[in-house]
Amino acid sequence: MTGDDPLEESEDGTPLPDGGAAGADGEGSKVPRADGGAVDDVALDPWGSSSVSDYRKLFEEFGIEEFDEVLEEVPHPHYLMRRGVIFGHRDYRPVAEAMREDEPAAVLSGFMPTGDPHIGHKLVFDEIIWHQQQGADAYGLIADLEAHAARGMSWEEIDEHARSYLLSLLALGFDPEEGTLYRQSENREVQDLAFELGAEANFSEFQSIYGFDGETDVSHMQSVVTQMADILYPQLEEPKPTVIPVGPDQDPHVRLARDLAERMRFFKVSKAYASFELEPDERALVVEFYERLEPAEFDDDQLRCTHVAEALAETPLADLETDADTLRSVLTKLEEAGMEPIRPRTRFFDRRATDEAFEALIDAIDGEKRVYENHVDAFDIDLAEAEELAREVEVDNGGYGFRPPSSIYHRFMTGLTGGKMSSSIPASHISLLDDPEEGYDKVKSATTGGRETAEEQREKGGKADECPVYELYAYLLSGDDDEFAKLVYDECVGGERLCGDCKEQAAELMREFLAEHQEKRAEAEELLEEAEIELESPRRR
């Protein structure tokens, strides 16, 4: 769940300078957005070098939602959101709503200290800081256990790099008095939570998600549940919407954390139509026929299980959007229930509640209800109210009441030399510790999306959407100035801007940025010394 190495080992990514997208009719700025394309034929691997050359498959295959659909709900959106650099999300609406309504929310991301912080990391730093400025509780963590277990880093190396990451985070504007900084290895609450979460996960699950096998060491597996604990840590004091800004290859961590958050809950709240449990596909069939059949056509104006069973049995399988096994199963359940009425209700299912919490829930439900051995059916409360009631009862009775964590996903940066940005290729990336003159030189030497000749460039325009230098403008050098980012783009594709002048301007801006950032890093030294975070690990091996 770290927001660093994925940016080092990935390719492609061109944002929109004006927040719009070219439509099918060709109208608007012709810049590809994060919704165009496919994923390479590799699994999303948090520790590997999987690259995303195109992003549409992330929506189709992994259920990531397009950020454009929620953008209007975000108060004062960051320029990374406006330009499509942040392209996707999972369940971000509760976070946006909490910030709009000035209600509790949190943001957390981690940094694996395996090298110097670079301009790719700045994306994550900026996302944390922006959420903090919008009122969210902000958490920045050093994933030192992961670095040691998954990358074999020594504790001495980890200490050196951790300090550097923290200085850049503070220099960019993180407020340590209002936020929380910590190391995994020094946070006992995180480690205790990881132990509890580990009881809800199993090795076969890790095999499926991460490809672990008999050669995977236990410490590596333990680092995964530690990351799950990191993700849920902001909710230990109270449940609240929490967002995790990451690159898309960290999505497996987010999905597992969402699953574990649900498994830790005392109660599962869902819609139901009878006293017995139905699988989702079975419930869909029952709902379809509940809405199709008229109760007045039956004795005593009641629609009962047997009536639905008869109607289903008389319907050809080809006319039902289901398979034979599901139909057989739902028919068996309905026929066994016989004359029980079909009635919509909200169900509170006991997952892992204590006896005291289950009794407290029963007492807390107003109106008509039916109490069974493992669940309570309520007829006068809607789903949203029921979710809040279940969470309140859980927290009051010693549970966590976790909300599933949300996530936002940023695009990967292209290397300055083209292809992948890699920390092992110094010319492909700019470290936040690079001498300003070195940063200037790297930009001047960068690959561009220009044409073969200046004449062709003036005639056809440059290919800004394929240009690592334009990415620097859009991701970093334009700052909050959307008009400037759009001007650079329009001049490029319009043939007015030639690559030599464009790189010179970008190189000057990069030199200024690095000089200013490193000044602020020096000023942040005192803040770091005063921050409540252990800078030297007592572990040595």
Coordinates of C-alpha atoms in Angstrom, one line a residue, residues 113-117 153-167 183 433 521 528 535-537 540:
P113 CA 12.0 3.8 2.0
T114 CA 14.0 2.0 -0.7
G115 CA 15.7 5.0 -2.3
D116 CA 15.5 8.8 -2.6
P117 CA 12.1 10.5 -3.0
M153 CA 16.6 -3.3 3.1
S154 CA 18.9 -3.0 6.1
W155 CA 17.6 -1.0 9.0
E156 CA 20.4 1.5 8.6
E157 CA 19.4 2.1 4.9
I158 CA 15.8 2.3 5.9
D159 CA 16.5 5.0 8.5
E160 CA 18.4 7.1 6.0
H161 CA 15.7 7.0 3.3
A162 CA 12.9 7.4 5.8
R163 CA 14.3 10.7 7.0
S164 CA 14.5 11.9 3.4
Y165 CA 10.9 11.0 2.6
L166 CA 9.6 12.7 5.7
L167 CA 11.6 15.9 5.0
R183 CA 6.8 3.9 11.3
L433 CA 17.4 15.5 -3.9
R521 CA 13.7 20.7 3.2
L528 CA 11.1 16.7 11.8
L535 CA 14.0 8.5 13.2
E536 CA 16.4 5.8 14.2
S537 CA 15.2 2.2 14.5
R540 CA 19.7 -3.8 13.7

